[in-house]
mmCIF file of C-alpha atoms in Angstrom:
data_model
loop_
_atom_site.group_PDB
_atom_site.id
_atom_site.type_symbol
_atom_site.label_atom_id
_atom_site.label_comp_id
_atom_site.label_asym_id
_atom_site.label_seq_id
_atom_site.Cartn_x
_atom_site.Cartn_y
_atom_site.Cartn_z
ATOM 1 C CA MET A 12 -0.158 0.072 0.041
ATOM 2 C CA GLU A 13 1.318 3.505 -0.700
ATOM 3 C CA LEU A 14 0.690 6.648 1.774
ATOM 4 C CA GLN A 15 2.178 9.375 2.837
ATOM 5 C CA ALA A 16 3.729 8.548 6.262
ATOM 6 C CA LEU A 17 1.607 11.241 8.319
ATOM 7 C CA PRO A 18 0.634 10.074 12.179
ATOM 8 C CA SER A 19 -2.990 9.665 11.180
ATOM 9 C CA ARG A 20 -2.251 7.804 8.420
ATOM 10 C CA ILE A 21 0.274 5.254 10.529
ATOM 11 C CA GLY A 22 -2.964 4.296 12.708
ATOM 12 C CA GLN A 23 -4.758 3.206 9.295
ATOM 13 C CA VAL A 24 -2.016 1.276 8.215
ATOM 14 C CA ARG A 25 -1.392 -0.857 11.576
ATOM 15 C CA ARG A 26 -5.320 -1.581 11.421
ATOM 16 C CA ILE A 27 -4.696 -2.935 7.646
ATOM 17 C CA VAL A 28 -1.708 -4.912 8.879
ATOM 18 C CA SER A 29 -3.687 -6.209 11.953
ATOM 19 C CA ALA A 30 -6.758 -6.994 9.734
ATOM 20 C CA GLN A 31 -4.506 -8.744 7.104
ATOM 21 C CA LEU A 32 -2.625 -10.981 9.821
ATOM 22 C CA ARG A 33 -5.929 -11.944 11.272
ATOM 23 C CA TYR A 34 -6.819 -13.054 7.654
ATOM 24 C CA TRP A 35 -4.142 -14.934 7.148
ATOM 25 C CA HIS A 36 -4.746 -16.407 11.000
ATOM 26 C CA LEU A 37 -1.565 -14.881 12.174
ATOM 27 C CA ASP A 38 -2.913 -13.593 14.981
ATOM 28 C CA ALA A 39 -0.009 -14.070 17.304
ATOM 29 C CA LEU A 40 2.361 -11.467 15.074
ATOM 30 C CA ILE A 41 -0.122 -8.997 15.119
ATOM 31 C CA ASP A 42 1.248 -6.980 18.014
ATOM 32 C CA ARG A 43 5.198 -7.313 16.850
ATOM 33 C CA ALA A 44 4.184 -6.704 13.511
ATOM 34 C CA ALA A 45 1.932 -3.485 14.120
ATOM 35 C CA LEU A 46 4.915 -2.217 16.306
ATOM 36 C CA GLY A 47 7.238 -2.559 14.080
ATOM 37 C CA VAL A 48 5.601 -1.237 10.971
ATOM 38 C CA THR A 49 4.801 1.833 13.329
ATOM 39 C CA GLU A 50 8.636 2.482 14.323
ATOM 40 C CA LEU A 51 9.302 2.136 10.419
ATOM 41 C CA LEU A 52 6.836 4.938 9.347
ATOM 42 C CA THR A 53 7.296 7.134 12.299
ATOM 43 C CA ASN A 54 11.006 6.770 10.916
ATOM 44 C CA VAL A 55 9.962 7.998 7.485
ATOM 45 C CA HIS A 56 7.708 10.624 9.087
ATOM 46 C CA LEU A 57 10.530 12.291 10.866
ATOM 47 C CA HIS A 58 13.636 11.690 8.698
ATOM 48 C CA ALA A 59 12.537 11.055 4.887
ATOM 49 C CA GLN A 60 13.459 13.321 2.459
ATOM 50 C CA PRO A 61 12.556 15.049 0.187
ATOM 51 C CA ASP A 62 8.949 13.355 0.906
ATOM 52 C CA LYS A 63 6.646 11.462 3.119
ATOM 53 C CA THR A 64 5.493 9.282 0.376
ATOM 54 C CA CYS A 65 6.332 5.495 1.194
ATOM 55 C CA THR A 66 4.789 2.069 0.336
ATOM 56 C CA VAL A 67 4.387 -1.044 2.993
ATOM 57 C CA GLU A 68 4.480 -4.161 1.996
ATOM 58 C CA LEU A 69 3.630 -7.692 3.812
ATOM 59 C CA GLU A 70 5.466 -10.796 2.282
ATOM 60 C CA LEU A 71 4.452 -13.961 3.719
ATOM 61 C CA LEU A 72 6.610 -16.998 2.078
ATOM 62 C CA LEU A 73 6.487 -20.445 3.608
ATOM 63 C CA ASP A 74 7.426 -19.597 7.656
ATOM 64 C CA ARG A 75 8.306 -16.478 7.430
ATOM 65 C CA LEU A 76 6.313 -12.741 7.553
ATOM 66 C CA THR A 77 8.107 -9.857 5.887
ATOM 67 C CA VAL A 78 7.347 -6.460 6.493
ATOM 68 C CA SER A 79 8.917 -3.668 4.549
ATOM 69 C CA VAL A 80 8.868 -0.060 3.904
ATOM 70 C CA ARG A 81 10.137 1.695 0.975
ATOM 71 C CA ASP A 82 10.847 5.242 0.861
ATOM 72 C CA HIS A 83 12.091 7.992 -1.491
ATOM 73 C CA ASP A 84 15.507 8.898 0.733
ATOM 74 C CA PRO A 85 18.300 7.178 -0.163
ATOM 75 C CA THR A 86 19.832 7.911 3.473
ATOM 76 C CA LEU A 87 20.202 4.393 5.332
ATOM 77 C CA PRO A 88 18.746 4.129 8.876
ATOM 78 C CA VAL A 89 21.508 3.939 11.678
ATOM 79 C CA MET A 90 20.631 2.351 14.941
ATOM 80 C CA GLU A 91 22.135 4.189 17.597
ATOM 81 C CA VAL A 92 21.773 3.887 21.423
ATOM 82 C CA ALA A 93 19.919 6.528 23.009
ATOM 83 C CA ASP A 94 20.556 8.323 26.035
ATOM 84 C CA ARG A 95 18.599 6.858 28.637
ATOM 85 C CA LEU A 96 16.555 10.451 29.477
ATOM 86 C CA ALA A 97 16.049 10.983 25.282
ATOM 87 C CA THR A 98 12.221 10.931 24.211
ATOM 88 C CA GLY A 99 13.354 9.350 21.017
ATOM 89 C CA GLY A 100 15.715 7.355 19.169
ATOM 90 C CA ARG A 101 14.529 4.020 20.184
ATOM 91 C CA GLY A 102 12.751 2.810 17.115
ATOM 92 C CA LEU A 103 15.207 0.607 15.307
ATOM 93 C CA ALA A 104 16.138 -0.670 18.731
ATOM 94 C CA LEU A 105 12.646 -1.812 19.170
ATOM 95 C CA VAL A 106 12.583 -3.289 15.410
ATOM 96 C CA ALA A 107 15.380 -5.402 16.612
ATOM 97 C CA ALA A 108 14.077 -6.378 19.989
ATOM 98 C CA VAL A 109 10.559 -7.521 18.345
ATOM 99 C CA SER A 110 11.645 -9.300 15.058
ATOM 100 C CA GLU A 111 13.945 -12.216 14.043
ATOM 101 C CA SER A 112 16.114 -10.107 12.087
ATOM 102 C CA TRP A 113 15.837 -6.784 9.901
ATOM 103 C CA GLY A 114 17.807 -4.587 7.962
ATOM 104 C CA ALA A 115 18.160 -1.815 4.928
ATOM 105 C CA ARG A 116 19.143 -1.643 1.846
ATOM 106 C CA PRO A 117 19.552 1.173 -1.209
ATOM 107 C CA ASP A 118 16.333 0.891 -3.693
ATOM 108 C CA GLY A 119 17.843 2.636 -6.901
ATOM 109 C CA ASP A 120 19.520 5.878 -6.743
ATOM 110 C CA THR A 121 16.937 7.643 -4.646
ATOM 111 C CA GLY A 122 15.161 5.852 -2.341
ATOM 112 C CA LYS A 123 15.830 2.785 0.389
ATOM 113 C CA VAL A 124 13.821 -0.128 1.788
ATOM 114 C CA VAL A 125 13.813 -1.095 5.520
ATOM 115 C CA TRP A 126 12.466 -4.557 6.632
ATOM 116 C CA PHE A 127 11.937 -6.696 9.262
ATOM 117 C CA THR A 128 11.337 -10.484 9.236
ATOM 118 C CA LEU A 129 9.248 -12.370 12.145
ATOM 119 C CA PRO A 130 8.601 -16.041 12.443
ATOM 120 C CA ALA A 131 4.918 -17.234 11.090
ATOM 121 C CA LEU A 132 5.064 -20.655 13.089
ATOM 122 C CA ASP A 133 2.538 -21.449 15.656
ATOM 123 C CA VAL A 134 2.975 -21.929 19.278
ATOM 124 C CA ALA A 135 3.561 -25.514 18.484
ATOM 125 C CA GLY A 136 6.150 -24.474 16.117
ATOM 126 C CA ALA A 137 3.976 -25.488 12.885
ATOM 127 C CA LEU A 138 2.726 -23.512 10.125
ATOM 128 C CA PRO A 139 -0.904 -23.210 10.308
ATOM 129 C CA THR A 140 -2.881 -25.454 7.817
ATOM 130 C CA VAL A 141 -5.006 -24.189 5.404
ATOM 131 C CA PRO A 142 -8.288 -25.884 4.653
ATOM 132 C CA VAL A 143 -8.770 -26.879 0.938
ATOM 133 C CA ARG A 144 -11.297 -28.844 -0.583
ATOM 134 C CA ALA A 145 -10.311 -31.988 -2.309
ATOM 135 C CA PRO A 146 -12.411 -34.929 -3.893
ATOM 136 C CA VAL A 147 -13.424 -37.769 -1.892
ATOM 137 C CA PRO A 148 -12.844 -40.994 -4.148
ATOM 138 C CA GLU A 149 -16.189 -42.862 -3.968
ATOM 139 C CA LYS A 150 -18.762 -44.390 -6.801
ATOM 140 C CA GLY A 151 -21.654 -41.757 -7.791
ATOM 141 C CA PRO A 152 -21.796 -38.252 -7.726
ATOM 142 C CA ARG A 153 -18.337 -36.649 -6.897
ATOM 143 C CA ARG A 154 -18.243 -35.078 -3.310
ATOM 144 C CA PHE A 155 -15.959 -33.158 -1.424
ATOM 145 C CA ALA A 156 -14.671 -33.070 1.812
ATOM 146 C CA GLU A 157 -12.629 -30.589 3.541
ATOM 147 C CA ILE A 158 -9.042 -31.689 4.577
ATOM 148 C CA GLU A 159 -6.099 -29.553 6.012
ATOM 149 C CA VAL A 160 -2.879 -29.536 3.874
ATOM 150 C CA ASP A 161 0.310 -29.137 5.944
ATOM 151 C CA PRO A 162 2.232 -26.349 3.883
ATOM 152 C CA VAL A 163 5.604 -28.015 5.383
ATOM 153 C CA ALA A 164 4.736 -31.152 4.441
ATOM 154 C CA ASP A 165 3.180 -30.311 0.924
ATOM 155 C CA PRO A 166 5.291 -27.672 0.024
ATOM 156 C CA LEU A 167 4.297 -27.401 -3.973
ATOM 157 C CA ASP A 168 1.001 -27.659 -3.471
ATOM 158 C CA VAL A 169 -0.733 -25.133 -5.547
ATOM 159 C CA ARG A 170 -3.963 -24.951 -3.857
ATOM 160 C CA THR A 171 -2.211 -23.526 -0.770
ATOM 161 C CA PRO A 172 -2.060 -19.713 -0.789
ATOM 162 C CA ALA A 173 0.375 -19.472 1.810
ATOM 163 C CA HIS A 174 3.248 -19.696 -0.320
ATOM 164 C CA ALA A 175 2.236 -17.109 -2.706
ATOM 165 C CA PRO A 176 3.496 -13.349 -1.880
ATOM 166 C CA ALA A 177 0.354 -11.582 -0.904
ATOM 167 C CA ARG A 178 -0.070 -7.648 -1.356
ATOM 168 C CA SER A 179 -2.971 -5.361 -0.186
ATOM 169 C CA ALA A 180 -3.601 -2.022 -1.723
ATOM 170 C CA VAL A 181 -4.869 1.280 -0.258
ATOM 171 C CA VAL A 182 -4.876 4.349 -2.649
ATOM 172 C CA GLY A 183 -4.189 7.442 -0.933
#
């Protein structure tokens, strides 16, 4: 989704990210993903030049959720140690603390992408199963039954949407 990194828009993005993760049955990641994307968008709002336009992307591949923010400022962020009485300067440290990994990379000559990853495993250490409809062999008319597909055990099963990157778009 493309947006202006303004305080009012950051709250909307948090709600969109939360809704998407609920849709993917990744409720356990909502708090960490919302905190991480809030910090990255706040950095765009505070530091990005020449404008505050950015793009937020969520990508779910196998066992990993990647959240990335792309902006038009080529200056890569640096995590610094904030003074204990400082009222700011801890955003990237928070992202590092709640994520599995994070980083930044140049994006062409006039921008960058800052990203973080979260493990998309449930508490038991397995990916959420995705219900799909499959034929049940029997004589007579064809019938369907609900089955559970384990994306790890069946990684090439094209019926499971968890293997394709998903993107949501909001204009404005």
